[in-house]
């Protein structure tokens, strides 16, 4: 783990003006425009990024296409791609302290979480796909003797990757690593409020030996650069993580342009269900508090709806409150902070809007509910719990993406299932029970991409992540994710 003195040195590092990364080199945006980078830690402007537009996206896509057609990556032996990507993973690990602090200054995640969940997780993901790619075989079809049916697996071409700000490196790696391992060339559109680590990743990739044009990063505003990437006629696929609103736009852009495939990882309103026979209520309460409040609730799988069985409701709420009030919110670059800053002042305002609406609709505020540490100039919010939440309230239906938990009470397993499945989302969920049959029935009954049992979060790279219903489609992580970035081609040969 990084030391506090290393953090305190790195937090003062001069970042300056960062350009786009296209064709293996940094450059300004065509328009010359830039955007300030504001730290949610104290509201200070500590760097700037290029404010790209459609011309920059076009240059990046042309560079990616040229690299793809040249073939030095796309047609290279998978063993070569493995070597370069492994070197990239090593370089990330070598620069882990620098990347962690850079990312935290940008998006405010508490450093204890960012250290593992950002660069180290990204390095692990890149290594995972590097090691996988030279074990992917084509197939021979079971045909009659007079023909040979071969199934080849080929890269798609140019893949656009559009990312959210909560874990840009981790989520970026979930898409960039399998896309590159499969031989594609990539254009990344980072989130405008957390672009710095992805720009650094591209530099490290070049240092690792990735040929120019294979990985490009175009910073800028979503409605400009993101739209241009989504509409580009020479992009073969878009891999997206973010809101449902933008996800819908990307489907529209695809329909209006070249029918590029679109993979959507969207939001959630994940139910965390505590049965009376949970193995350890106290531990369940601690994990549940972490499961919603770490990274200020800015976690797509956050357990934002807590369903507690009536007979243990009061006991569990006591434990939950005590676990929540023990969480220390503060400077994300202080190793003692359990929860850092909300990613931006705008996001904080949005969270407070949800709080006001929940109170107006009749939910009861148990703790939190407001901005704290305003004197720092940063964006901090107290972990917030509402009880008496009912299904018709906004807090039960819409994703906050902030440290706000809505609590409901249930009597029976059937009622828990009905409540759990009653939103338009289906990303994650959890069940706490000692009864194996209850656990397995709930895993089957809950409509979500992941059901945790007696834990929350922490599922590693070996298993897929993604949603059902309006939480999206397509899966990140695991060997299944490679399939998204590989096209099947049939050779049918008369013998
Ligand atoms: P967002 O949808 O606002 O932005 C995501 C990305 O889309 C950003 O890079 C943004 O610049 C870009 N964008 C914005 N407008 C665009 C447009 N018109 N065309 C193309 N691109 C555009 O989401 P966010 O606020 O960055 O992230 C929060 C959301 O992401 C939440 O809903 C959260 O649940 C979701 N999320 C999901 C997962 C998952 O794995 N399912 C993981 C993390 C976050």
Coordinates of C-alpha atoms and ligand atoms in Angstrom, one line a residue:
X1 CA 0.0 0.0 0.0
X2 CA 1.1 3.5 -0.7
X3 CA 2.5 5.5 2.3
X4 CA 1.1 8.8 3.5
X5 CA 4.4 10.6 2.8
X6 CA 4.4 9.4 -0.8
X7 CA 0.8 10.6 -1.2
X8 CA 1.7 14.0 0.2
X9 CA 4.5 14.4 -2.3
X10 CA 2.5 13.2 -5.3
X11 CA -0.5 15.3 -4.5
X12 CA 1.5 18.4 -5.2
X13 CA 2.8 17.2 -8.6
X14 CA 2.5 19.7 -11.4
X15 CA 0.2 18.3 -14.1
X16 CA -0.2 21.2 -16.5
X17 CA -2.1 21.1 -19.8
X18 CA -2.7 17.6 -21.1
X19 CA -3.4 17.0 -24.8
X20 CA -5.2 14.3 -26.7
X21 CA -3.3 11.1 -27.4
X22 CA -3.7 10.2 -31.1
X23 CA -1.4 8.1 -33.3
X24 CA 1.1 7.5 -30.6
X25 CA 1.6 11.2 -29.6
X26 CA 0.1 14.0 -27.6
X27 CA -1.5 16.9 -29.5
X28 CA -3.8 19.8 -28.9
X29 CA -7.4 19.7 -29.9
X30 CA -8.0 20.9 -33.5
X31 CA -9.8 23.9 -32.1
X32 CA -7.1 24.6 -29.6
X33 CA -9.7 24.6 -26.8
X34 CA -9.2 23.2 -23.3
X35 CA -11.3 22.4 -20.2
X36 CA -10.2 23.0 -16.6
X37 CA -9.6 20.0 -14.4
X38 CA -11.2 20.8 -11.0
X39 CA -10.4 18.7 -8.0
X40 CA -13.4 17.7 -5.9
X41 CA -11.0 17.5 -2.9
X42 CA -10.9 21.3 -2.5
X43 CA -12.5 22.8 -5.6
X44 CA -9.1 23.9 -7.0
X45 CA -8.2 23.8 -10.7
X46 CA -5.0 21.8 -11.0
X47 CA -4.7 20.9 -14.7
X48 CA -6.4 21.2 -18.0
X49 CA -7.4 18.8 -20.7
X50 CA -7.9 19.3 -24.4
X51 CA -11.6 19.9 -25.3
X52 CA -11.8 17.7 -28.3
X53 CA -14.5 17.8 -31.0
X54 CA -15.7 15.9 -34.0
X55 CA -12.5 16.7 -36.0
X56 CA -10.3 15.2 -33.3
X57 CA -12.5 12.1 -33.1
X58 CA -12.3 11.7 -36.8
X59 CA -8.5 12.0 -36.7
X60 CA -8.4 9.4 -33.9
X61 CA -10.7 7.0 -35.8
X62 CA -8.6 7.4 -39.0
X63 CA -5.5 6.6 -37.0
X64 CA -7.1 3.6 -35.5
X65 CA -8.3 2.3 -38.8
X66 CA -4.9 2.9 -40.5
X67 CA -3.3 0.9 -37.6
X68 CA -5.9 -1.8 -37.9
X69 CA -5.3 -2.2 -41.6
X70 CA -1.6 -2.1 -41.4
X71 CA -1.9 -5.3 -39.3
X72 CA 1.1 -4.9 -37.0
X73 CA -1.3 -5.3 -34.1
X74 CA -4.5 -6.8 -35.5
X75 CA -2.8 -9.6 -37.5
X76 CA 0.1 -10.1 -35.1
X77 CA 0.5 -13.4 -33.4
X78 CA -1.6 -13.4 -30.2
X79 CA 1.7 -14.2 -28.3
X80 CA 3.0 -10.8 -29.4
X81 CA -0.1 -9.0 -28.2
X82 CA 0.3 -10.9 -24.9
X83 CA 3.9 -9.7 -24.5
X84 CA 3.0 -6.1 -25.1
X85 CA 0.0 -6.1 -22.8
X86 CA 1.9 -7.9 -20.1
X87 CA 4.5 -5.2 -20.3
X88 CA 1.8 -2.6 -20.0
X89 CA 0.4 -4.3 -16.9
X90 CA 3.9 -4.2 -15.4
X91 CA 4.3 -0.5 -16.2
X92 CA 1.0 0.3 -14.5
X93 CA 2.2 -1.6 -11.4
X94 CA 5.5 0.3 -11.6
X95 CA 3.6 3.6 -11.6
X96 CA 0.8 2.6 -9.2
X97 CA 1.4 5.4 -6.7
X98 CA 1.5 8.1 -9.3
X99 CA -1.6 6.8 -11.1
X100 CA -3.5 6.3 -7.9
X101 CA -2.9 9.9 -6.6
X102 CA -3.5 11.4 -10.0
X103 CA -6.9 9.6 -10.3
X104 CA -7.9 10.6 -6.7
X105 CA -7.1 14.3 -7.4
X106 CA -9.3 14.0 -10.4
X107 CA -12.4 12.2 -9.1
X108 CA -12.2 12.2 -5.3
X109 CA -12.3 8.4 -4.5
X110 CA -10.8 7.6 -1.2
X111 CA -7.3 6.4 -1.7
X112 CA -7.6 3.1 0.1
X113 CA -10.2 2.1 -2.4
X114 CA -8.7 3.8 -5.5
X115 CA -5.3 2.1 -4.9
X116 CA -6.8 -1.4 -5.4
X117 CA -9.8 -0.7 -7.5
X118 CA -8.1 1.6 -10.1
X119 CA -4.5 1.0 -11.3
X120 CA -3.9 -2.4 -9.6
X121 CA -7.3 -3.7 -10.8
X122 CA -6.6 -2.4 -14.3
X123 CA -3.2 -4.1 -14.4
X124 CA -4.7 -7.3 -13.3
X125 CA -7.4 -7.1 -16.0
X126 CA -4.9 -6.3 -18.7
X127 CA -2.7 -9.3 -17.6
X128 CA -5.8 -11.5 -17.5
X129 CA -6.7 -10.8 -21.1
X130 CA -3.1 -10.9 -22.2
X131 CA -2.7 -14.3 -20.8
X132 CA -6.0 -15.5 -22.3
X133 CA -5.6 -14.4 -25.9
X134 CA -3.1 -17.0 -27.0
X135 CA -5.5 -19.7 -25.7
X136 CA -8.4 -18.7 -27.9
X137 CA -8.9 -21.3 -30.7
X138 CA -11.1 -21.3 -33.8
X139 CA -13.4 -24.3 -34.5
X140 CA -13.8 -27.0 -37.0
X141 CA -17.5 -27.7 -37.7
X142 CA -18.9 -31.2 -37.5
X143 CA -19.6 -31.6 -41.3
X144 CA -19.8 -34.4 -43.8
X145 CA -16.5 -35.7 -45.2
X146 CA -16.7 -33.8 -48.5
X147 CA -16.5 -30.3 -46.9
X148 CA -14.5 -28.5 -44.3
X149 CA -16.2 -25.9 -42.2
X150 CA -13.9 -23.6 -40.3
X151 CA -14.9 -21.0 -37.8
X152 CA -12.4 -18.2 -37.5
X153 CA -12.4 -15.6 -34.7
X154 CA -11.4 -12.1 -35.9
X155 CA -11.1 -8.7 -34.4
X156 CA -14.0 -6.3 -35.2
X157 CA -11.9 -3.4 -36.3
X158 CA -12.2 0.0 -34.6
X159 CA -13.8 0.0 -31.1
X160 CA -14.9 3.1 -29.4
X161 CA -14.9 3.1 -25.6
X162 CA -16.9 5.7 -23.6
X163 CA -16.3 5.7 -19.9
X164 CA -17.8 7.1 -16.6
X165 CA -15.9 8.9 -13.9
X166 CA -16.3 6.7 -10.9
X167 CA -13.6 4.1 -11.8
X168 CA -12.2 5.2 -15.1
X169 CA -9.1 3.0 -15.1
X170 CA -10.8 -0.2 -13.8
X171 CA -13.8 0.1 -16.1
X172 CA -11.6 1.3 -18.9
X173 CA -9.5 -1.8 -18.6
X174 CA -12.6 -4.0 -18.6
X175 CA -13.2 -2.8 -22.2
X176 CA -9.8 -1.7 -23.5
X177 CA -7.9 -4.9 -22.5
X178 CA -10.2 -7.5 -24.2
X179 CA -10.6 -5.2 -27.2
X180 CA -6.9 -4.9 -27.6
X181 CA -6.1 -8.5 -26.8
X182 CA -8.5 -9.5 -29.5
X183 CA -6.6 -7.4 -32.0
X184 CA -8.9 -4.4 -32.3
X185 CA -7.7 -0.7 -32.4
X186 CA -9.4 1.5 -29.8
X187 CA -10.5 5.1 -29.4
X188 CA -11.3 6.0 -25.8
X189 CA -13.5 8.9 -24.8
X190 CA -12.8 9.4 -21.1
X191 CA -15.3 11.1 -18.8
X192 CA -14.7 14.8 -18.9
X193 CA -14.3 15.1 -15.1
X194 CA -11.8 12.2 -14.8
X195 CA -9.6 11.9 -17.9
X196 CA -6.1 12.1 -16.5
X197 CA -5.4 8.5 -15.7
X198 CA -6.6 7.3 -19.1
X199 CA -4.3 9.7 -20.8
X200 CA -1.4 8.4 -18.7
X201 CA -2.4 4.8 -19.5
X202 CA -2.1 5.6 -23.3
X203 CA 1.4 6.9 -22.7
X204 CA 2.4 3.8 -20.8
X205 CA 0.9 1.6 -23.5
X206 CA 3.1 3.4 -26.1
X207 CA 6.1 2.8 -23.8
X208 CA 5.1 -0.9 -23.5
X209 CA 5.4 -1.2 -27.3
X210 CA 1.8 -0.8 -28.5
X211 CA 2.1 0.4 -32.1
X212 CA 0.9 4.0 -32.9
X213 CA -2.8 4.3 -33.5
X214 CA -3.8 1.1 -31.7
X215 CA -4.9 3.0 -28.6
X216 CA -6.1 6.7 -28.9
X217 CA -7.6 8.9 -26.2
X218 CA -9.8 11.9 -27.1
X219 CA -10.8 14.0 -24.2
X220 CA -13.7 16.5 -24.3
X221 CA -17.3 16.9 -23.5
X222 CA -19.7 13.9 -23.9
X223 CA -22.2 15.7 -26.0
X224 CA -19.5 16.6 -28.5
X225 CA -16.7 14.0 -28.5
X226 CA -18.9 11.2 -27.3
X227 CA -21.6 12.0 -29.8
X228 CA -19.0 12.2 -32.6
X229 CA -17.6 8.8 -31.7
X230 CA -21.1 7.3 -31.5
X231 CA -22.1 8.7 -34.9
X232 CA -18.8 7.9 -36.7
X233 CA -19.3 5.8 -39.8
X234 CA -16.0 4.0 -39.4
X235 CA -16.3 2.8 -35.8
X236 CA -17.4 -0.9 -35.6
X237 CA -18.5 -1.0 -32.0
X238 CA -19.0 1.1 -29.0
X239 CA -18.4 -0.3 -25.5
X240 CA -20.1 2.1 -23.0
X241 CA -20.5 2.4 -19.3
X242 CA -22.6 5.2 -17.9
X243 CA -26.1 6.4 -17.6
X244 CA -29.2 5.0 -19.3
X245 CA -29.9 8.4 -20.9
X246 CA -26.6 8.4 -22.8
X247 CA -26.9 4.6 -23.4
X248 CA -30.2 5.4 -25.3
X249 CA -28.5 8.1 -27.3
X250 CA -25.7 5.7 -28.4
X251 CA -28.3 3.2 -29.7
X252 CA -29.8 6.1 -31.7
X253 CA -26.4 7.2 -33.0
X254 CA -25.8 3.6 -34.2
X255 CA -29.2 3.5 -35.9
X256 CA -28.5 6.9 -37.6
X257 CA -25.0 6.0 -38.7
X258 CA -23.5 2.6 -39.6
X259 CA -25.4 0.2 -37.3
X260 CA -22.3 -0.3 -35.2
X261 CA -22.8 -2.7 -32.4
X262 CA -23.3 -1.1 -29.0
X263 CA -22.6 -2.7 -25.6
X264 CA -24.3 -0.9 -22.7
X265 CA -23.3 -1.2 -19.0
X266 CA -25.8 1.2 -17.3
X267 CA -27.0 2.1 -13.9
X268 CA -28.7 0.2 -11.1
X269 CA -31.0 0.4 -8.0
X270 CA -29.7 -2.7 -6.5
X271 CA -31.6 -4.5 -3.7
X272 CA -29.6 -5.7 -0.6
X273 CA -31.9 -8.1 1.2
X274 CA -31.4 -9.1 4.8
X275 CA -33.3 -12.1 6.1
X276 CA -33.8 -12.7 9.8
X277 CA -31.5 -15.7 9.6
X278 CA -28.5 -13.8 8.2
X279 CA -25.4 -15.5 9.6
X280 CA -24.1 -12.4 11.3
X281 CA -26.2 -9.3 11.4
X282 CA -23.5 -7.1 12.7
X283 CA -21.1 -8.1 9.9
X284 CA -23.9 -7.8 7.4
X285 CA -24.6 -4.3 8.5
X286 CA -20.9 -3.3 8.2
X287 CA -20.6 -4.8 4.7
X288 CA -24.0 -3.2 3.7
X289 CA -22.8 0.2 4.9
X290 CA -19.6 -0.2 2.8
X291 CA -21.6 -1.5 -0.1
X292 CA -23.5 1.8 -0.4
X293 CA -21.3 4.4 1.0
X294 CA -17.7 3.7 -0.2
X295 CA -16.7 6.0 -3.0
X296 CA -19.6 8.2 -1.9
X297 CA -22.1 5.7 -3.3
X298 CA -20.6 6.3 -6.8
X299 CA -20.5 2.6 -7.6
X300 CA -22.7 1.1 -10.3
X301 CA -23.5 -2.0 -8.2
X302 CA -24.0 -0.1 -4.9
X303 CA -26.7 -1.7 -2.7
X304 CA -28.8 1.4 -2.7
X305 CA -32.1 -0.3 -1.6
X306 CA -31.9 -2.1 1.7
X307 CA -34.7 -4.6 2.4
X308 CA -34.8 -5.8 6.0
X309 CA -37.0 -8.6 7.3
X310 CA -39.4 -7.2 9.9
X311 CA -38.4 -9.4 12.8
X312 CA -34.8 -8.1 12.8
X313 CA -35.5 -4.6 11.5
X314 CA -34.8 -2.6 14.6
X315 CA -31.7 -4.6 15.5
X316 CA -30.3 -4.4 12.0
X317 CA -31.0 -0.6 11.8
X318 CA -29.0 -0.1 15.0
X319 CA -26.0 -2.0 13.6
X320 CA -26.3 -0.2 10.3
X321 CA -26.4 3.2 12.0
X322 CA -23.4 2.5 14.1
X323 CA -21.4 1.1 11.1
X324 CA -22.4 4.2 9.1
X325 CA -21.6 6.8 11.7
X326 CA -18.1 5.2 12.2
X327 CA -17.3 5.9 8.5
X328 CA -14.9 8.8 8.4
X329 CA -15.6 11.1 5.4
X330 CA -12.8 13.4 4.5
X331 CA -9.8 14.2 2.3
X332 CA -9.6 11.2 -0.1
X333 CA -5.8 11.6 0.0
X334 CA -5.7 11.0 3.7
X335 CA -5.2 7.2 4.4
X336 CA -7.5 7.6 7.4
X337 CA -10.6 8.6 5.4
X338 CA -13.0 5.8 4.7
X339 CA -15.1 7.8 2.3
X340 CA -13.7 10.6 0.0
X341 CA -15.3 13.3 -2.0
X342 CA -18.3 13.3 -4.3
X343 CA -16.8 13.5 -7.8
X344 CA -18.0 17.1 -8.6
X345 CA -20.0 20.0 -7.2
X346 CA -22.7 19.2 -9.9
X347 CA -23.0 15.6 -8.7
X348 CA -23.3 16.8 -5.1
X349 CA -26.1 19.1 -6.0
X350 CA -27.9 16.3 -7.8
X351 CA -27.5 14.1 -4.7
X352 CA -29.0 16.8 -2.5
X353 CA -31.9 17.1 -4.9
X354 CA -32.7 13.4 -4.2
X355 CA -32.5 14.0 -0.5
X356 CA -35.0 16.9 -0.7
X357 CA -37.4 14.9 -2.8
X358 CA -37.2 11.9 -0.4
X359 CA -38.1 14.0 2.6
X360 CA -40.9 15.7 0.6
X361 CA -42.3 12.3 -0.4
X362 CA -42.4 11.3 3.3
X363 CA -39.4 9.1 3.8
X364 CA -37.8 9.5 7.3
X365 CA -34.2 10.8 7.5
X366 CA -32.2 8.6 9.8
X367 CA -28.8 10.1 9.4
X368 CA -26.9 12.5 7.1
X369 CA -28.7 14.3 4.4
X370 CA -26.4 17.2 3.7
X371 CA -23.1 18.6 2.5
X372 CA -20.3 18.5 5.0
X373 CA -16.7 19.9 5.1
X374 CA -17.8 22.9 3.0
X375 CA -14.9 24.9 4.4
X376 CA -12.5 22.8 2.4
X377 CA -14.0 24.1 -0.8
X378 CA -14.5 20.4 -1.8
X379 CA -17.6 18.3 -2.5
X380 CA -18.3 16.1 0.5
X381 CA -21.6 14.5 1.6
X382 CA -22.6 12.8 4.8
X383 CA -23.6 9.1 4.3
X384 CA -27.4 9.4 4.3
X385 CA -30.1 6.9 5.3
X386 CA -33.8 7.2 4.8
X387 CA -36.3 4.7 6.1
X388 CA -40.1 4.3 5.5
X389 CA -39.3 4.3 1.8
X390 CA -42.1 3.0 -0.3
X391 CA -42.1 1.7 -3.8
X392 CA -43.7 4.8 -5.4
X393 CA -41.0 7.2 -4.1
X394 CA -38.3 8.5 -6.3
X395 CA -35.7 7.1 -3.9
X396 CA -37.0 3.5 -4.5
X397 CA -37.0 3.8 -8.3
X398 CA -34.3 6.1 -9.5
X399 CA -30.5 5.7 -9.3
X400 CA -28.9 8.5 -7.1
X401 CA -25.3 7.5 -7.7
X402 CA -24.4 9.1 -4.4
X403 CA -24.2 8.1 -0.7
X404 CA -28.0 7.8 -0.2
X405 CA -29.6 4.6 1.1
X406 CA -33.3 3.9 1.1
X407 CA -34.5 1.3 3.6
X408 CA -37.7 -0.8 3.3
X409 CA -39.2 -3.5 5.5
X410 CA -40.6 -6.9 4.3
X411 CA -42.3 -9.9 5.9
X412 CA -42.0 -12.8 3.5
X413 CA -39.6 -14.1 0.9
X414 CA -42.3 -13.5 -1.8
X415 CA -42.6 -9.9 -0.7
X416 CA -38.8 -9.5 -0.8
X417 CA -38.6 -10.9 -4.4
X418 CA -41.5 -8.6 -5.5
X419 CA -39.8 -5.5 -4.0
X420 CA -36.4 -6.6 -5.3
X421 CA -37.6 -6.9 -8.9
X422 CA -39.8 -3.8 -8.9
X423 CA -37.5 -1.3 -10.6
X424 CA -36.6 -0.9 -14.3
X425 CA -33.0 -1.9 -13.3
X426 CA -31.4 -5.3 -12.9
X427 CA -27.7 -4.9 -12.2
X428 CA -26.7 -6.2 -8.8
X429 CA -28.3 -7.5 -5.6
X430 CA -27.5 -9.3 -2.4
X431 CA -29.1 -11.8 -0.1
X432 CA -28.1 -12.4 3.5
X433 CA -29.3 -15.8 4.9
X434 CA -28.0 -18.9 6.6
X435 CA -30.5 -21.1 4.7
X436 CA -29.0 -22.6 1.6
X437 CA -32.4 -23.2 0.0
X438 CA -33.5 -19.6 0.5
X439 CA -30.2 -18.4 -1.0
X440 CA -30.5 -20.6 -4.1
X441 CA -34.2 -19.7 -4.5
X442 CA -33.4 -16.0 -4.3
X443 CA -30.5 -16.3 -6.8
X444 CA -33.0 -17.7 -9.3
X445 CA -35.8 -15.3 -8.4
X446 CA -33.9 -12.0 -8.5
X447 CA -33.7 -10.4 -11.9
X448 CA -30.2 -9.0 -11.9
X449 CA -26.8 -9.7 -13.5
X450 CA -25.2 -10.6 -10.1
X451 CA -26.7 -11.9 -6.9
X452 CA -24.3 -11.7 -3.9
X453 CA -24.9 -14.1 -1.1
X454 CA -23.7 -13.2 2.4
X455 CA -21.4 -10.5 1.0
X456 CA -21.6 -7.4 -1.1
X457 CA -19.3 -6.6 -4.1
X458 CA -15.8 -7.8 -4.6
X459 CA -16.5 -10.2 -7.5
X460 CA -13.2 -10.4 -9.3
X461 CA -12.2 -10.5 -13.0
X462 CA -13.1 -14.3 -13.3
X463 CA -16.8 -13.6 -13.4
X464 CA -18.9 -11.5 -15.8
X465 CA -20.5 -8.2 -14.8
X466 CA -23.5 -6.6 -16.5
X467 CA -27.1 -6.0 -16.2
X468 CA -30.6 -7.1 -17.4
X469 CA -33.6 -4.8 -18.1
X470 CA -32.5 -1.2 -18.2
X471 CA -29.2 -1.9 -16.6
X472 CA -27.9 -2.7 -20.1
X473 CA -26.7 -5.7 -22.0
X474 CA -23.4 -7.3 -22.8
X475 CA -21.0 -8.3 -20.1
X476 CA -17.6 -6.9 -19.0
X477 CA -15.0 -9.1 -17.3
X478 CA -14.3 -12.9 -17.6
X479 CA -13.5 -14.8 -20.8
X480 CA -17.1 -14.1 -21.9
X481 CA -16.1 -10.4 -22.5
X482 CA -13.6 -11.4 -25.2
X483 CA -16.5 -12.7 -27.3
X484 CA -17.8 -9.1 -27.7
X485 CA -14.6 -8.0 -29.4
X486 CA -14.3 -11.0 -31.7
X487 CA -16.3 -11.6 -34.9
X488 CA -17.0 -15.1 -36.2
X489 CA -16.1 -15.9 -39.8
X490 CA -17.0 -19.1 -41.6
X491 CA -14.9 -20.8 -44.2
X492 CA -16.9 -23.5 -46.1
X493 CA -14.5 -25.5 -48.2
X494 CA -15.4 -28.2 -50.7
X495 CA -12.9 -31.0 -50.5
Ligands
LIG1 P1 -22.9 9.6 -18.2 O1 -23.8 8.7 -19.0 O2 -23.3 10.9 -17.9 O3 -21.5 9.7 -18.9 C1 -20.7 8.6 -19.3 C2 -19.9 8.9 -20.5 O4 -20.7 9.3 -21.6 C3 -18.9 10.1 -20.2 O5 -17.7 9.8 -20.8 C4 -19.6 11.2 -20.9 O6 -18.8 12.2 -21.4 C5 -20.2 10.5 -22.1 N1 -21.4 11.2 -22.7 C6 -22.2 12.1 -22.2 N2 -23.1 12.6 -23.1 C7 -22.9 11.9 -24.3 C8 -23.5 11.8 -25.5 N3 -24.5 12.6 -25.8 N4 -23.0 11.0 -26.4 C9 -22.0 10.1 -26.1 N5 -21.3 10.1 -25.0 C10 -21.8 11.0 -24.0 O7 -22.5 8.8 -16.8 P2 -21.6 9.2 -15.6 O8 -22.3 10.3 -14.9 O9 -20.2 9.5 -16.1 O10 -21.5 7.9 -14.8 C11 -22.5 7.5 -13.9 C12 -23.4 6.5 -14.5 O11 -22.7 5.4 -15.0 C13 -24.4 5.9 -13.5 O12 -25.7 5.8 -14.1 C14 -23.8 4.6 -13.2 O13 -24.7 3.6 -12.7 C15 -23.2 4.2 -14.5 N6 -22.2 3.1 -14.2 C16 -22.5 1.9 -14.6 C17 -21.5 0.9 -14.4 C18 -21.8 -0.6 -14.8 O14 -20.8 -1.4 -14.9 N7 -23.0 -1.0 -15.1 C19 -20.3 1.2 -13.8 C20 -20.1 2.5 -13.5 C21 -21.0 3.5 -13.7

